[in-house]
Short mmCIF file of C-alpha atoms in Angstrom, two decimals:
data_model
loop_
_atom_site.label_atom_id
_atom_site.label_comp_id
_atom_site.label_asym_id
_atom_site.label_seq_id
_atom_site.Cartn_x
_atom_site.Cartn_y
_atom_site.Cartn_z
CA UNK A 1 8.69 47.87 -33.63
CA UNK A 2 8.45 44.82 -35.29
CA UNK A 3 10.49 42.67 -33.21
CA UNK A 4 8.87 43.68 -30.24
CA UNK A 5 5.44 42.33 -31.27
CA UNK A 6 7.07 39.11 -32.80
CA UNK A 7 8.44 38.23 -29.10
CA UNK A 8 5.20 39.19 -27.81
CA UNK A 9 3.41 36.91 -30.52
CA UNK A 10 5.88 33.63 -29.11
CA UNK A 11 5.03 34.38 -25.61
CA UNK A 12 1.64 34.59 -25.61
CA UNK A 13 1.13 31.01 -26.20
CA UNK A 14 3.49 29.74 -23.60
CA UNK A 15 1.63 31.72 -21.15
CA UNK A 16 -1.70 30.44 -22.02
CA UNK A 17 0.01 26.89 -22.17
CA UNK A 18 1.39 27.35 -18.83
CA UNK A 19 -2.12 27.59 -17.45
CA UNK A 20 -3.04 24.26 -18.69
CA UNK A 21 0.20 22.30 -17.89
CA UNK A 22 1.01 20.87 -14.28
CA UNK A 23 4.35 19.08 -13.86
CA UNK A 24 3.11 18.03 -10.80
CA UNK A 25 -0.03 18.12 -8.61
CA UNK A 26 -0.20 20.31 -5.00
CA UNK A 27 1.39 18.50 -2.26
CA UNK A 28 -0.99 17.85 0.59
CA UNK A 29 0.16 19.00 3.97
CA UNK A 30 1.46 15.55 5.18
CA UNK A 31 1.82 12.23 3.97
CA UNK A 32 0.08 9.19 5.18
CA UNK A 33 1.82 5.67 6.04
CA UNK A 34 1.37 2.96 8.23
CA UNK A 35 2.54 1.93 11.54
CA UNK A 36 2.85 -1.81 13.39
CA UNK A 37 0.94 -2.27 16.14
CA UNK A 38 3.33 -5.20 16.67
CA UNK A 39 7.41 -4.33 16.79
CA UNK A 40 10.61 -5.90 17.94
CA UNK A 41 12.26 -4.30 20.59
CA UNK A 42 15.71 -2.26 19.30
CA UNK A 43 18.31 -4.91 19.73
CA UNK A 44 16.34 -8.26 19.12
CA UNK A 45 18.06 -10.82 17.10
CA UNK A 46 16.47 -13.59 15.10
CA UNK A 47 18.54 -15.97 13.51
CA UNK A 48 18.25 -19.11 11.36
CA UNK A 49 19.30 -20.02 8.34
CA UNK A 50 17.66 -18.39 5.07
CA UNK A 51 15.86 -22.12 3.80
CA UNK A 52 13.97 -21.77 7.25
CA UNK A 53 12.96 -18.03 7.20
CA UNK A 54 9.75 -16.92 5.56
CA UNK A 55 10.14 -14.65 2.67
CA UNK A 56 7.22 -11.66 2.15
CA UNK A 57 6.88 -10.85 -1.03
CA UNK A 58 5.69 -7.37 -2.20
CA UNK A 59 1.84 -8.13 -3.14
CA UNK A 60 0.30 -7.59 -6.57
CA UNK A 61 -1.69 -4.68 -6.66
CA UNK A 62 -5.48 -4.01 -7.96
CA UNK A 63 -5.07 -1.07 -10.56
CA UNK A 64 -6.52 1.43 -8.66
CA UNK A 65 -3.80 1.23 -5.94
CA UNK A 66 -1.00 1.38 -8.63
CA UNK A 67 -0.52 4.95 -7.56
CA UNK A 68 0.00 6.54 -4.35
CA UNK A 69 -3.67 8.38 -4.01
CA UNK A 70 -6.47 6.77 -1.52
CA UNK A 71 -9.25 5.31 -3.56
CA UNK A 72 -12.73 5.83 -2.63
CA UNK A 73 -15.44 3.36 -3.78
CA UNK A 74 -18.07 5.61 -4.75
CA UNK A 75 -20.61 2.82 -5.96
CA UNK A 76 -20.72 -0.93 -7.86
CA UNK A 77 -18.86 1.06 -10.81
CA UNK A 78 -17.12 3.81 -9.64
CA UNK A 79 -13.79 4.76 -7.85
CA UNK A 80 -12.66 8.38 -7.41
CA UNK A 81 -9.57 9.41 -5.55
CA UNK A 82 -9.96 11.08 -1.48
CA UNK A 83 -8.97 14.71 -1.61
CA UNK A 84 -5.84 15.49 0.09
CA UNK A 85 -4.57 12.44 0.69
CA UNK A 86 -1.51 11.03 -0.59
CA UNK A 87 0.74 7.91 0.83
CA UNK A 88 4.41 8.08 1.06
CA UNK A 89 4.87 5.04 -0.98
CA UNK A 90 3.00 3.00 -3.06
CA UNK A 91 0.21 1.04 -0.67
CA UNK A 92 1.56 -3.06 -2.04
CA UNK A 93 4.99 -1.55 -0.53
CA UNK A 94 3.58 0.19 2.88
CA UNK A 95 1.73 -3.19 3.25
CA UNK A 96 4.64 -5.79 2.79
CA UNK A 97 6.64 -3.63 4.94
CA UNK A 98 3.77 -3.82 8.07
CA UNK A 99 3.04 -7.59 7.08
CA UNK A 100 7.14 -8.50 7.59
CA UNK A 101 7.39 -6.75 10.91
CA UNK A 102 3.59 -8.22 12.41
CA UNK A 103 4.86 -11.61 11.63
CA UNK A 104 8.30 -11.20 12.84
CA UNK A 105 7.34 -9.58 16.37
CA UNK A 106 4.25 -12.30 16.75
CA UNK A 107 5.88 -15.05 15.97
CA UNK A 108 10.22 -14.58 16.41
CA UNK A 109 10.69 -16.03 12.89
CA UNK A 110 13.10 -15.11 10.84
CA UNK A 111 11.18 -12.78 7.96
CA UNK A 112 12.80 -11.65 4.92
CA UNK A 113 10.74 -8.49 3.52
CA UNK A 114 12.67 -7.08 0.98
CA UNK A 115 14.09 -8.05 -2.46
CA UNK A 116 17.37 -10.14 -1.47
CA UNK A 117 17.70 -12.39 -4.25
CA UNK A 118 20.57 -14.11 -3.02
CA UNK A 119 18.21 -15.52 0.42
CA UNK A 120 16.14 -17.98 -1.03
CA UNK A 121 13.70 -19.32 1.88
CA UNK A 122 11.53 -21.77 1.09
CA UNK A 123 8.55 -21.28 2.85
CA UNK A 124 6.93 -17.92 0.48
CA UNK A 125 4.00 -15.78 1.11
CA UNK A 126 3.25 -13.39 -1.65
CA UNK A 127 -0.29 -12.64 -2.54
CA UNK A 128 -2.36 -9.70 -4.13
CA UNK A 129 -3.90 -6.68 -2.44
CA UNK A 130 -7.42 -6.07 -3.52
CA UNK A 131 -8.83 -3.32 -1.52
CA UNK A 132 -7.06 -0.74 0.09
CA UNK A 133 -9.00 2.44 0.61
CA UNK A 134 -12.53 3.93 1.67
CA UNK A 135 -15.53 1.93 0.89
CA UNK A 136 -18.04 5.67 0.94
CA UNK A 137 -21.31 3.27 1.12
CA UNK A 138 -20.20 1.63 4.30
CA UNK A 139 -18.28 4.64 5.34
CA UNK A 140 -15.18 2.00 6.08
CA UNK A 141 -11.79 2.16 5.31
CA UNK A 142 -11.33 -1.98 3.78
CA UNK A 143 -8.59 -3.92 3.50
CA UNK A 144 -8.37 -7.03 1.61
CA UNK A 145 -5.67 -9.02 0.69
CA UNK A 146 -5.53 -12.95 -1.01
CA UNK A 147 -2.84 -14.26 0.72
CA UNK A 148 -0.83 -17.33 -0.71
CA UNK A 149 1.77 -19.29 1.53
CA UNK A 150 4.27 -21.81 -0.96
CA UNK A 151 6.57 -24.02 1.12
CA UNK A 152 9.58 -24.96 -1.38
CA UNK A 153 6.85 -25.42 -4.12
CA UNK A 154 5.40 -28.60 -2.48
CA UNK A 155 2.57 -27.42 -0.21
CA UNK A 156 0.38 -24.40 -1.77
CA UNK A 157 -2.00 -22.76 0.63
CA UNK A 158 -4.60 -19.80 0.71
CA UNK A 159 -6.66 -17.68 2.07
CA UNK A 160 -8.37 -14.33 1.80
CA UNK A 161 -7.98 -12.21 4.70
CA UNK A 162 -10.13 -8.78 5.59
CA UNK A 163 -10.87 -6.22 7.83
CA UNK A 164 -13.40 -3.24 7.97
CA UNK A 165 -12.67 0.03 9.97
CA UNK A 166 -15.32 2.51 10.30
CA UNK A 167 -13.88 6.51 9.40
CA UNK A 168 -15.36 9.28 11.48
CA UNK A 169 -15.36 11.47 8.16
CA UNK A 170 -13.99 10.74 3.96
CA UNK A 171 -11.04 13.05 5.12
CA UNK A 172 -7.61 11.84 4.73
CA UNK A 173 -6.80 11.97 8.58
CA UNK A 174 -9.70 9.98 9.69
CA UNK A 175 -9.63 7.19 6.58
CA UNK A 176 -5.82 6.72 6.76
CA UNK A 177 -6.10 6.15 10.78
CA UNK A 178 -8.94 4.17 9.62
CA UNK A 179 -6.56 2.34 7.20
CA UNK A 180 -3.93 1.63 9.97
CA UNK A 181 -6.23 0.06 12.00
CA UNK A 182 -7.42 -2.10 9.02
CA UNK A 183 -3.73 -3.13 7.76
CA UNK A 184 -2.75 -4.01 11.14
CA UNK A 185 -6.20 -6.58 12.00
CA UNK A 186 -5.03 -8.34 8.39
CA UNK A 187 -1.15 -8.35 9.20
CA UNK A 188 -2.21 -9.72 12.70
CA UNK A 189 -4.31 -12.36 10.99
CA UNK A 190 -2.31 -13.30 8.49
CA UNK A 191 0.76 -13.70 11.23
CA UNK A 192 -1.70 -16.30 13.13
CA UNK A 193 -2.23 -18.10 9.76
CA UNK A 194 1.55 -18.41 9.06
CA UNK A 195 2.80 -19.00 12.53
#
């Protein structure tokens, strides 16, 4: 009789705990990403030698996109997170990815945009992403991103580049389209600038 009640007595708080715990949040029905407006044709080659290609660098990252949520600027002060909307990478990642391929279809350069350490171009465009989300005042998904350009260490330039895309509704299909539309007027600017 006793040990009965004993087991009882250790599982009773692992149940309770259980309700409390989460190893890991609800998965939303689909994943968001982005997608070039600009892209080489299958079978295109670029070629030049790696001190003449331009290498994109994965951008710093405001703390509030150091996760792979959809921040939401609620006021001056306050960010909260959309609802149901997830990306399926972190958004300094998505956006070096679309950045290397806008560049490389608009201008036929050769564009390094991933971590090869042993190609070491000298012309360098790394920069930071500041705003990446839903601006709920404006009811716009923004995209901002300080862009830096370093040719072999010599010439320094930069610039901030934005866009503004109005979202029908804060839902995760309409802000991510949104979003796309936003990434791809910066990666298009940012390809003029560099070209």
């Amino acid at each position: 009789m006793i040990r009965p009640i004993r087991y009882a007595a250790l599982l009773v708080p692992a149940v309770l705990l259980s309700g409390c715990v989460s190893l890991g949040g609800k998965v939303p029905d689909s994943l968001l990403t982005l997608t070039p407006d600009a892209t080489m044709s299958a079978g295109t080659t670029i070629s030049g030698d790696a001190a003449g290609a331009l290498a994109v660098a994965e951008p710093e990252a405001a703390a509030k996109l150091s996760n792979t949520r959809v921040p939401v600027q609620v006021d001056a002060t306050s960010v909260a997170y959309l609802k149901d909307a997830q990306w399926v990478d972190a958004p300094a990642k998505l956006f070096r990815n679309l950045l290397g391929e806008t560049i490389r279809a608009k201008t036929g350069k050769l564009v390094i945009d991933n971590d090869e350490t042993a190609l070491t171009p000298k012309r360098q465009l790394r920069g930071t992403l500041i705003e990446f989300g839903y601006d709920a005042r404006s009811m716009q998904a923004v995209v901002t991103y300080d862009a830096v350009l370093d040719v072999d260490g010599q010439k320094v330039k930069t610039r901030r580049f934005s866009a503004q895309v109005p979202a029908t509704a804060p839902e995760a299909g309409p802000v991510s389209a949104a979003l796309n539309e936003a990434a791809n007027k910066v990666a298009s600017d940012v390809a003029e600038w560099v070209g």
